Structures are given as C-alpha cells and as structure tokens.
Short mmCIF file of C-alpha atoms in Angstrom, two decimals:
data_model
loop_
_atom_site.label_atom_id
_atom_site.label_comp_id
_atom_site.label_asym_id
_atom_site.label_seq_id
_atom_site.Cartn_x
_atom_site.Cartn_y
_atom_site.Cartn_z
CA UNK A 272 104.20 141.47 55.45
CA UNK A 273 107.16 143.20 57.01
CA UNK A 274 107.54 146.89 57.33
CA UNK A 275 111.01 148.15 58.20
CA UNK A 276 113.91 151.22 57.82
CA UNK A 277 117.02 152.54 55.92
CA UNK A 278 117.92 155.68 55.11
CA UNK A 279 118.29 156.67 50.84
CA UNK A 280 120.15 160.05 52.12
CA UNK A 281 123.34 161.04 54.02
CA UNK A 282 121.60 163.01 56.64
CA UNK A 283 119.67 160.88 59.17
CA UNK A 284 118.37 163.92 61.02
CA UNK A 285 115.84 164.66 58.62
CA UNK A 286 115.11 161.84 56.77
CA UNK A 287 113.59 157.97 56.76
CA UNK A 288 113.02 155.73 54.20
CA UNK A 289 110.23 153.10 54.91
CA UNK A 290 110.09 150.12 53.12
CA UNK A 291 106.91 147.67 52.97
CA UNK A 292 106.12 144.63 51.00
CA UNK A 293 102.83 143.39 49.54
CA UNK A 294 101.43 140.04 47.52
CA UNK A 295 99.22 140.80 44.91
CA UNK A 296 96.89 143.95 43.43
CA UNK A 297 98.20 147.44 45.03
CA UNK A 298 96.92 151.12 44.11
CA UNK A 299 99.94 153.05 44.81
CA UNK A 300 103.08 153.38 47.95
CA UNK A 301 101.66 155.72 50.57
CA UNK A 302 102.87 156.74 53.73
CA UNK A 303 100.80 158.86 56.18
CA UNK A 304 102.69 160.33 59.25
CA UNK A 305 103.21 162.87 62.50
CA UNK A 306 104.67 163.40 65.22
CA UNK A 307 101.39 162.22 67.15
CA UNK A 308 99.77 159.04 67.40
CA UNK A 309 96.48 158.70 65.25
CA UNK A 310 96.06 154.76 65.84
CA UNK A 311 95.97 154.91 61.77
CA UNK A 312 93.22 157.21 61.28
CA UNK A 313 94.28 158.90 57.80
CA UNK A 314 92.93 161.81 57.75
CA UNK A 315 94.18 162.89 61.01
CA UNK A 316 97.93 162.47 60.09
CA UNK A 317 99.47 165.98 58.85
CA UNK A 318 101.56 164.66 56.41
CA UNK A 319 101.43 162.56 53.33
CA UNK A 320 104.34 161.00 51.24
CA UNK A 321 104.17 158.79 47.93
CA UNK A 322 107.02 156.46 47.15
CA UNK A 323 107.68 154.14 44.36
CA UNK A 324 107.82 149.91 44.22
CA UNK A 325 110.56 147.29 42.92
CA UNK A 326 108.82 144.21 41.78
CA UNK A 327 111.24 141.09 42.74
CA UNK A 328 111.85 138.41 39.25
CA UNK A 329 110.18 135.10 39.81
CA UNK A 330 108.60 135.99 43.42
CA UNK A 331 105.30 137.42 44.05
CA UNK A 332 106.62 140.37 46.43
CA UNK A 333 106.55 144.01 45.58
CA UNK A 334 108.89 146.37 47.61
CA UNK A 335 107.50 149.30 48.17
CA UNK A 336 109.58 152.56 48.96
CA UNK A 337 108.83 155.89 50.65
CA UNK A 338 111.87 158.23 51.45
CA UNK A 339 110.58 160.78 53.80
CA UNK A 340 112.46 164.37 53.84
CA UNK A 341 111.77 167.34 55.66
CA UNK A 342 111.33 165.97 59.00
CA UNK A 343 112.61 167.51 62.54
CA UNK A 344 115.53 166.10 63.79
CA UNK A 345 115.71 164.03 67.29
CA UNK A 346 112.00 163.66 66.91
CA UNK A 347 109.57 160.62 67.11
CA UNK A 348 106.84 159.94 64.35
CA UNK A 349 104.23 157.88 64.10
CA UNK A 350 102.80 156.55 60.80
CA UNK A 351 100.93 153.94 58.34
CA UNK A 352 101.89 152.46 55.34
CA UNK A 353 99.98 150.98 52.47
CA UNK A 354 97.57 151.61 49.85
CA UNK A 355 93.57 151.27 49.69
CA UNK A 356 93.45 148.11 47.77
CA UNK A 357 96.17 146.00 49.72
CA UNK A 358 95.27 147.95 53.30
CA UNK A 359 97.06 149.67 55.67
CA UNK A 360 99.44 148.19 58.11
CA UNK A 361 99.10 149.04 61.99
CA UNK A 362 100.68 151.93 62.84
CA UNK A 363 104.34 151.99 63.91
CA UNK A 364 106.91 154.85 64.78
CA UNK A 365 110.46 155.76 64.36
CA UNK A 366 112.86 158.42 65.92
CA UNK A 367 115.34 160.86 63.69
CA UNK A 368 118.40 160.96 64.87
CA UNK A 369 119.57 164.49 66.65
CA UNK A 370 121.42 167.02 64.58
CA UNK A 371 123.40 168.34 67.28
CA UNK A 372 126.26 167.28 69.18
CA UNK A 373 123.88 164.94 71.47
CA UNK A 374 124.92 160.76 72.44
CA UNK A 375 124.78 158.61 69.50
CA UNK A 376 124.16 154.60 70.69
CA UNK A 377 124.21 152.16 67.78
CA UNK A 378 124.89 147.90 67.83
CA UNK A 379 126.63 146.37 64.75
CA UNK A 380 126.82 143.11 64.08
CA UNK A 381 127.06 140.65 61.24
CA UNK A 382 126.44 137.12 59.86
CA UNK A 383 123.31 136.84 60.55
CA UNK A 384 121.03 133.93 58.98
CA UNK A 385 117.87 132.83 60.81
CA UNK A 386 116.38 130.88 63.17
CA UNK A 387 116.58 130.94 66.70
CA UNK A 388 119.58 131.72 67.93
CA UNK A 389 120.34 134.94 66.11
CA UNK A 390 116.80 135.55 66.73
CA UNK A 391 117.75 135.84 69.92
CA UNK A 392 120.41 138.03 69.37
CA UNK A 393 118.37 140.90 67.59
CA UNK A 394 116.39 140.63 70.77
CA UNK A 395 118.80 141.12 73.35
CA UNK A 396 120.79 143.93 70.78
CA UNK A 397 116.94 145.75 70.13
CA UNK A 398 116.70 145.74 74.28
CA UNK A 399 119.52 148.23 74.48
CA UNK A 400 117.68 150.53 72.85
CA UNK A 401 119.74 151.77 70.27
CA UNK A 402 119.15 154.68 67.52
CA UNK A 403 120.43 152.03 64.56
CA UNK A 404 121.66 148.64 63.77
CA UNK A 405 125.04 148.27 61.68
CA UNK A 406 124.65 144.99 59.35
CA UNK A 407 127.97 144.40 58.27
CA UNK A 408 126.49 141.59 55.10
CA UNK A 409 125.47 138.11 54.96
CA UNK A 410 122.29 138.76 56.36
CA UNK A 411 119.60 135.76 55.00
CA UNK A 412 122.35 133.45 53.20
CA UNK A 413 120.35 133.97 50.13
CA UNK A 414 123.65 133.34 47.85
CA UNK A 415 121.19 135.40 45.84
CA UNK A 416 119.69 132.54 43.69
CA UNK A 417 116.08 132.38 43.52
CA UNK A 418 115.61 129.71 46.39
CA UNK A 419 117.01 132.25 48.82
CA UNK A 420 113.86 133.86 48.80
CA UNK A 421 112.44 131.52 51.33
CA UNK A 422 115.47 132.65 53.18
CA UNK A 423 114.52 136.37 53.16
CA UNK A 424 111.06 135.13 54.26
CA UNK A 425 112.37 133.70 57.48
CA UNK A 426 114.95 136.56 58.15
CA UNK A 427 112.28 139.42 57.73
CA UNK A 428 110.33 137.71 60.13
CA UNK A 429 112.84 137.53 62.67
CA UNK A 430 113.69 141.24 62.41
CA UNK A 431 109.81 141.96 62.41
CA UNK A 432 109.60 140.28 65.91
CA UNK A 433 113.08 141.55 67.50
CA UNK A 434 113.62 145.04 66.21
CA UNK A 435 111.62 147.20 68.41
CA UNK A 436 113.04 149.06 70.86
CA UNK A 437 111.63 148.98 74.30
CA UNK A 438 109.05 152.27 74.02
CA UNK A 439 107.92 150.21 70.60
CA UNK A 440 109.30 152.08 67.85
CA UNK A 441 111.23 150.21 65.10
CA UNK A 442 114.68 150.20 64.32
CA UNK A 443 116.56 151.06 61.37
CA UNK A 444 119.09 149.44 59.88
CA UNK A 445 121.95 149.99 57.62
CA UNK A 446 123.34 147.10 55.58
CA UNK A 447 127.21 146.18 53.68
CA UNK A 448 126.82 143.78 51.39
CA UNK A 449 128.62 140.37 52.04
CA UNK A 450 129.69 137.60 49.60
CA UNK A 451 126.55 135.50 50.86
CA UNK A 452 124.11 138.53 49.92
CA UNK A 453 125.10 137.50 46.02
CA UNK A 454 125.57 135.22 43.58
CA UNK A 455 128.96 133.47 42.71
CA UNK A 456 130.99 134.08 39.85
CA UNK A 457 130.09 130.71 38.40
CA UNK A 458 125.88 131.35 39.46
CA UNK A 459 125.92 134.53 37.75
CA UNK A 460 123.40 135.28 34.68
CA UNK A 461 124.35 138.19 32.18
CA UNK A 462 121.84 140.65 32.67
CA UNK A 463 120.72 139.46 35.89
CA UNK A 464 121.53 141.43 39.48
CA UNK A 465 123.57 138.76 40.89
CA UNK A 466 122.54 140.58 44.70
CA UNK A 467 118.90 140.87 43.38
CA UNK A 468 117.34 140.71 46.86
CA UNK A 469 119.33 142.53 48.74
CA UNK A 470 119.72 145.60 46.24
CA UNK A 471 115.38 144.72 45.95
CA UNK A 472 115.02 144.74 49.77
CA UNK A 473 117.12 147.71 50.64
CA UNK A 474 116.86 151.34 48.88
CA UNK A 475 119.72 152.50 50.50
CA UNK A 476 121.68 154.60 47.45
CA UNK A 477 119.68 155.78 44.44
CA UNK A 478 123.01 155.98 42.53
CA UNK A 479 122.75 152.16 42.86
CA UNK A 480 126.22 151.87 44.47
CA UNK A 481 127.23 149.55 46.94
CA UNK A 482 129.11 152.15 49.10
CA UNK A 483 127.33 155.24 50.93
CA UNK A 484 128.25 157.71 53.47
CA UNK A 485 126.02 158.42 56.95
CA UNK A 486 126.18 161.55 59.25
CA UNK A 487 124.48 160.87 62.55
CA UNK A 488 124.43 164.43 64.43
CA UNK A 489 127.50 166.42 64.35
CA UNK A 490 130.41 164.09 65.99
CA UNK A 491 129.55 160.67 63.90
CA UNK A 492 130.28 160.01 60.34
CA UNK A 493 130.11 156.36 58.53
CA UNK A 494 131.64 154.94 56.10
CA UNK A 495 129.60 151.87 54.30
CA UNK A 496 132.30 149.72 52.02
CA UNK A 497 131.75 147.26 49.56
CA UNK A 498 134.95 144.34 49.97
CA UNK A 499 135.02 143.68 46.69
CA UNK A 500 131.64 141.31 45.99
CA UNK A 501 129.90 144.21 43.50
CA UNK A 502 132.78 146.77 43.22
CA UNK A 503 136.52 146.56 43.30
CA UNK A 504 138.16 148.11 46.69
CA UNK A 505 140.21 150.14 44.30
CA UNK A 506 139.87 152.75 41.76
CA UNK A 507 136.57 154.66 41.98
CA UNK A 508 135.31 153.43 45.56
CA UNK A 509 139.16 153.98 46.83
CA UNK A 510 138.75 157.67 45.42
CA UNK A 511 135.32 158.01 46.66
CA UNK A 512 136.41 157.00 49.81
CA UNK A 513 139.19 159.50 50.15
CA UNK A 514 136.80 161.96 48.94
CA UNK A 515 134.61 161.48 51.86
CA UNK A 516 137.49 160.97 54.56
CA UNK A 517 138.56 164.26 53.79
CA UNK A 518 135.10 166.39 53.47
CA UNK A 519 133.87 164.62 57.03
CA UNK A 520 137.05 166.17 58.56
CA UNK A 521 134.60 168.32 61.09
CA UNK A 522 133.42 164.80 62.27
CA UNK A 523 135.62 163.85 65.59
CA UNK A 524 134.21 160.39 65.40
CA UNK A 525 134.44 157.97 62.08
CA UNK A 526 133.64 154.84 61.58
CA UNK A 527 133.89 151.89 58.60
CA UNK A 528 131.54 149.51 58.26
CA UNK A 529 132.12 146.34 55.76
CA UNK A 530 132.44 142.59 55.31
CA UNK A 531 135.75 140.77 54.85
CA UNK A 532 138.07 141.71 58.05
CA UNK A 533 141.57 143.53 56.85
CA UNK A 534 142.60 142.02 60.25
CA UNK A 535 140.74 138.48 60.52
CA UNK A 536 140.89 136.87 63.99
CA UNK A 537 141.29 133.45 62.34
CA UNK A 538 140.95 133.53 58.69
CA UNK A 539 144.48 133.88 56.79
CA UNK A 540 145.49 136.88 54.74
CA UNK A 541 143.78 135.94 51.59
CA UNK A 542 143.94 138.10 48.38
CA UNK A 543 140.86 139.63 49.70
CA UNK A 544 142.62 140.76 52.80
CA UNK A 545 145.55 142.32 51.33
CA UNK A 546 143.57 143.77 48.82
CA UNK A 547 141.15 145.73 51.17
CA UNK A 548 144.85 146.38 52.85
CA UNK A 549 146.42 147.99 50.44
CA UNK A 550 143.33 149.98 49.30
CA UNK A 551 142.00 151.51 52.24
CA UNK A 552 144.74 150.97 55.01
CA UNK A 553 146.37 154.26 54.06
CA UNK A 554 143.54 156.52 53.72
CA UNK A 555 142.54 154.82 57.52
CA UNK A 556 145.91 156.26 58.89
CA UNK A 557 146.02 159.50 56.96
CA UNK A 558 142.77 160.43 57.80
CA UNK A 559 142.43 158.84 61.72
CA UNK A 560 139.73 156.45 61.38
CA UNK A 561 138.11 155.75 64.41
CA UNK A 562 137.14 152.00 64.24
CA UNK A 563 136.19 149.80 61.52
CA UNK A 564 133.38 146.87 62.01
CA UNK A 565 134.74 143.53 60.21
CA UNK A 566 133.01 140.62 59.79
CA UNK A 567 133.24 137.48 57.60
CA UNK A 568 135.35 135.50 59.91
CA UNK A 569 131.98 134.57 62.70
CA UNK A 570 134.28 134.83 65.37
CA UNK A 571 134.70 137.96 68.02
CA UNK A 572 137.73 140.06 68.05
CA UNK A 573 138.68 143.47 68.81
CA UNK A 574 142.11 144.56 68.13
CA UNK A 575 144.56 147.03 69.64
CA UNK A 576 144.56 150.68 68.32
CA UNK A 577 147.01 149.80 64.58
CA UNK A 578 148.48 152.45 62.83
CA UNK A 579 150.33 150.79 59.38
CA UNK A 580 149.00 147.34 60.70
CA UNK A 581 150.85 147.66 63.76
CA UNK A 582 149.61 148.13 67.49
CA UNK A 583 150.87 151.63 68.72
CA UNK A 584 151.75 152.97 72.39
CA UNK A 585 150.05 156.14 72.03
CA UNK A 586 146.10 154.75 72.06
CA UNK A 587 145.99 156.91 69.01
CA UNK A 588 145.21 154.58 66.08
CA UNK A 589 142.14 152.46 64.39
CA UNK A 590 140.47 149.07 66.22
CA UNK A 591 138.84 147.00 64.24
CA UNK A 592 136.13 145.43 65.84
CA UNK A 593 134.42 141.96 64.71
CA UNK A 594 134.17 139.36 63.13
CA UNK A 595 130.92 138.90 62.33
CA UNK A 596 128.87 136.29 64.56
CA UNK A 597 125.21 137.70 65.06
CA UNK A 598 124.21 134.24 64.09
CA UNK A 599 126.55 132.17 62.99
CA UNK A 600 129.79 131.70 65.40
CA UNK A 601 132.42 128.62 64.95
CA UNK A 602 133.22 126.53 67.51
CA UNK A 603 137.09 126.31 68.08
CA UNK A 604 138.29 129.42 69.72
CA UNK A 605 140.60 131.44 67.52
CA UNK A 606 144.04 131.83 68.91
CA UNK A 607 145.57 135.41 70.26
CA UNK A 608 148.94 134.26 68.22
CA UNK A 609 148.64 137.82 66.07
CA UNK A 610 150.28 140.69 67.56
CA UNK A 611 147.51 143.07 66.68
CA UNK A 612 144.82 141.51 68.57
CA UNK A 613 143.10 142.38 71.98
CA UNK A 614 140.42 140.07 72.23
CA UNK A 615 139.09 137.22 70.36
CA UNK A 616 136.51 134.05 71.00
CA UNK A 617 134.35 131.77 69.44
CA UNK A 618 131.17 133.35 70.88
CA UNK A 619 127.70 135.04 69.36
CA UNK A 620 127.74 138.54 70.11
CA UNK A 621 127.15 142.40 68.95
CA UNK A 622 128.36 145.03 69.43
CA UNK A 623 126.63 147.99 71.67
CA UNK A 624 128.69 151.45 70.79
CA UNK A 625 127.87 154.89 72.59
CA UNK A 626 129.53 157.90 71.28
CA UNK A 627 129.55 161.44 73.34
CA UNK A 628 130.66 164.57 73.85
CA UNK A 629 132.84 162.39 76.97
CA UNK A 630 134.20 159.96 74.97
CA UNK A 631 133.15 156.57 73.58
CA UNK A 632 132.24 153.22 74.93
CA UNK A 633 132.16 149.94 73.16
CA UNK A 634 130.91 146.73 74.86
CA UNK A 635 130.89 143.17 73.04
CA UNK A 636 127.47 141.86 74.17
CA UNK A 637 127.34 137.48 73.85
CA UNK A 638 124.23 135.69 73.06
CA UNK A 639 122.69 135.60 76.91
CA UNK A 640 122.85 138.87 77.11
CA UNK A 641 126.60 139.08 79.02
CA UNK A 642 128.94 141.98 78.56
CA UNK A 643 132.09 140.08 78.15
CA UNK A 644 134.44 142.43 76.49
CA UNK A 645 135.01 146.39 76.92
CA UNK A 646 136.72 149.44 75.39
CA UNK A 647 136.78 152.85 75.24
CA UNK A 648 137.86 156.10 74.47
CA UNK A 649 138.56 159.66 75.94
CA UNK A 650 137.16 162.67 74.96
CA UNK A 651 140.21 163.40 73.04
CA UNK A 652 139.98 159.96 71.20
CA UNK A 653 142.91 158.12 73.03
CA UNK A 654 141.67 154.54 73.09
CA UNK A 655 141.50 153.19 77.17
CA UNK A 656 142.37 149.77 77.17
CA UNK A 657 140.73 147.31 79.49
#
C-alpha cells in the first residue's frame, strides 16, 4: 500500500505530512522518525507523531494522515509508518526544504493518467532530483465516480515506483485540482464530495479549500488555484489571492500553479479562459508574477514574458508555462499563430525549474529524457530568451 508526501502547512521548512493507506483492521496512524537511519527499529527513532485517518465511501481503503511539525529545515529524515495491527512499512526518508536563501529545483507537470508512458515520465522527472513535484490536476482520470478507484490504484502505483530521487528518498508532491479529479455537474450527488478521492488522497488544507499558499526558503512563494471545478475564480479565492500576492511581497520569486491555461496553446478562449482572465490577470500584473504552470490543453507551450495579455520588450512580465502533457499529449502539433507564444508542440514533457540567488532556469524535459526547450532569468528577474 502506497506511502507518499504533501505538505498541510505553508512552511515547507519545517514540516511534512505523510500519508499511508491500509485494507482492513488498524490500531491507530503512527509515524516514528529521525534524522538517522534505524532500518525501522521503533524504539530507536527519537521522535513519535500520531495522525488521524479518512475512510474512502464504498472502497475498502483508509487514508491515514500524519502532519509532522517541528522539524529542522534543509534536513533529511528517515522514518516508518503504520500501526501494530496492520504493520509497519519499510522505512523511507524525505528532505525539508532549506529556510534560507539556498537553490530551490522543482518539476511541474500535469495530465497525468497511468500506464506506461507517463510512467516513464515520473521516472525521468524523479532522476533530476528535485526537492518537489508541481501536479497541476487530472492526475488518475478518476472523473471522481466510484469506478475511478481502480484508477487511483494504478496511478499510486506508478508514483510508488518512479518518485524516488536518486539517493532514495521520496518525493513530495503538491496537487491543483483539475476538472478530471471530479465529478460533472450532471454526476453529482447532493451530499456527496463530487472530488471524493482526491480531497481523500491528499490532506493538503485543513480549511478544506481548494486553494493554498507554499513558501519554499526565502526567494520562492506558490500560489495553488482552483479554475473554477470546486470554487469560483472570483469573489473569495480572487480576494484570497490578492491577499497573499501582497503579504509574499519579500518573495523575489512567485509562482501560480493551476489547471485550465489563461493562455491555451490550442484550446480556444472558452468562458473558462476569460474567466480565469479577468479574475486573476490583474492581480498577475500588479503584483509581478513570476510564471504561472497551465495545463488542461496536453500540449507544451511556453509563452513570451505578457503583461495585460500582451508580449512586452522589457523581459519584465509573466510566462506561462504548459499545457499539461505528463501523460497524455495530442498528436497534431498546435500552431505558433498567437502572438503571445514562444514555444509550443505536441510532445510529453515536464518541466525541470531551478531558482537561485543567480537567477532562474527552466528547461522543458520530453518523454526520452531530451531537453528540447529553454528559458531563463537574471538575477534581477528579466526573462533571457532563447
């Protein structure tokens, strides 16, 4: 049964949240953990944390949940998870993130599904050894209706066998919900979690909202948005969002993470689109956004620094980066016919960022493994085109 990551808390310096999932008769969520190896020896593990479980409708699958606090940042820990009646799983490890102004290196992606192909994908994106994965929605294809959970069962064990990073330790992710993560309008049940499994699967706000902030040191802040599948892209997530543009001001570096593209390589400008547009366009400019990571479309595109929607000469607007083909990609090539686009092809890909104190690099990584797309920025923040 799969262990993985999230974080439940802003600060990924100091915290993890481990998730685990059992069949059957448990006696409590435990975690047991240090900053040494014990090769799962409880007793020998200096710290102890209890968690709490979600119990999935119609599925025999508890979640269980353990948000750790209090740990030291840029550190490695090693730990079990389990309980004595279900057992203990083998020990794994994880890595905070550093608190200071040291390199950040993420990949984002989207549109996942499973099989082999994206399988593949997580590999080649877990080999570059980054501190996080970016999920940008439509991870299993679950359309949340209770046959997707054979879905989930393939998906978890694709990230259980890619999402190591070469010394071994696993991975976290943080996940935007797309419109395949839930249930259509005309699926839906009153009373029923129309995005049961993913909201089940991943504890990643306890205010239940399907928006969250993430700090990662002192440069990075992130932005996780909700296009409109649980919560409008108006009214409160517009002002929470302006809210947190403004109070991550310190943060040099910002990124947006979400599903539908505002600028889709292929798809047309769909009330979706213009909605997200004319929502969150604005507080993008007024507040210098860094990059946003689309998805959606399953295409790659990158475009040229907008301000207003429109490319500018001074390298001193937002790219958005996407569109969302971990897994799934189409196979006629979009066309570069709109102004504010870079880059774009029909190719599976992610996307490998580094952030420093030097600048930033971003390089669109296909399928095989093949850099075939580059960006970048100064120290400063000018975007360097290719």
């Amino acid at each position: 049964m799969p262990v993985y990551l999230t974080w439940s808390d802003p600060d990924t310096s100091t915290t993890m949240t481990v998730h685990y999932h059992t069949r059957g008769p448990s006696d409590g969520t435990h975690v047991y953990y240090d900053s040494a190896p014990h090769a799962g020896e409880l007793e020998r593990y200096a710290s102890h944390a209890q968690g709490f479980e979600r119990r999935l409708p119609g599925v025999d699958r508890v979640v269980h949940i353990v948000p750790l606090t209090g740990l030291a940042p840029g550190t490695r820990y090693w730990f079990v998870a389990g309980d004595p009646t279900s057992g203990f799983r083998e020990e794994r490890s994880f890595r905070t993130l550093p608190s200071d102004g040291s390199p950040v290196n993420f990949v984002a992606g989207g549109d996942m599904s499973t099989g082999g192909l994206p399988r593949l994908t997580s590999w080649l994106a877990a080999r570059t050894d980054p501190s996080f994965v970016l999920l940008g929605g439509d991870l299993a294809y679950d359309r949340g209706l209770p046959e997707g959970y054979a879905r989930w069962q393939k998906w978890f064990a694709d990230w259980e066998a890619t999402m190591r990073a070469p010394d071994g330790r696993l991975i976290p992710l943080i996940a935007a919900i797309g419109n395949h993560d839930l249930r259509n309008e005309k699926d839906r049940v009153a009373g029923q979690d129309p995005a049961q499994y993913f909201h089940g699967f991943f504890y990643q706000d306890p205010g239940g909202h399907s928006y969250f902030a993430r700090r990662f040191g002192s440069r990075v802040a992130l932005f996780v948005l909700d296009t409109g599948h649980l919560t409008p892209v108006d009214g409160e997530q517009r002002d929470w969002l302006a809210a947190e543009l403004r109070a991550t001001a310190d943060a040099p570096v910002r990124f947006a993470l979400y599903h539908v593209a505002l600028f889709p390589a292929a798809q047309p400008a769909n009330p979706m689109v213009r909605a997200g547009r004319a929502a969150w366009l604005p507080l993008f400019d007024k507040f210098g956004l860094t990059a946003a990571f689309e998805n959606h479309g399953h295409l790659h595109k990158r475009t040229l620094p907008l301000r207003l929607g429109v490319p500018v000469v001074d390298g001193r607007g937002t790219v958005y980066f996407g569109d969302g083909a971990w897994g799934k990609s189409r196979t006629k090539a979009p066309k570069l016919d709109r102004d504010y686009l870079a880059s774009a092809f029909s190719r599976r890909h992610f996307w490998k960022v580094s952030v420093s104190e030097q600048g930033a690099s971003y390089e669109a990584i296909d399928g095989f493994g093949r850099v075939f797309d580059r960006t970048g920025q100064a120290a400063d923040g000018a975007w360097i085109q290719p």
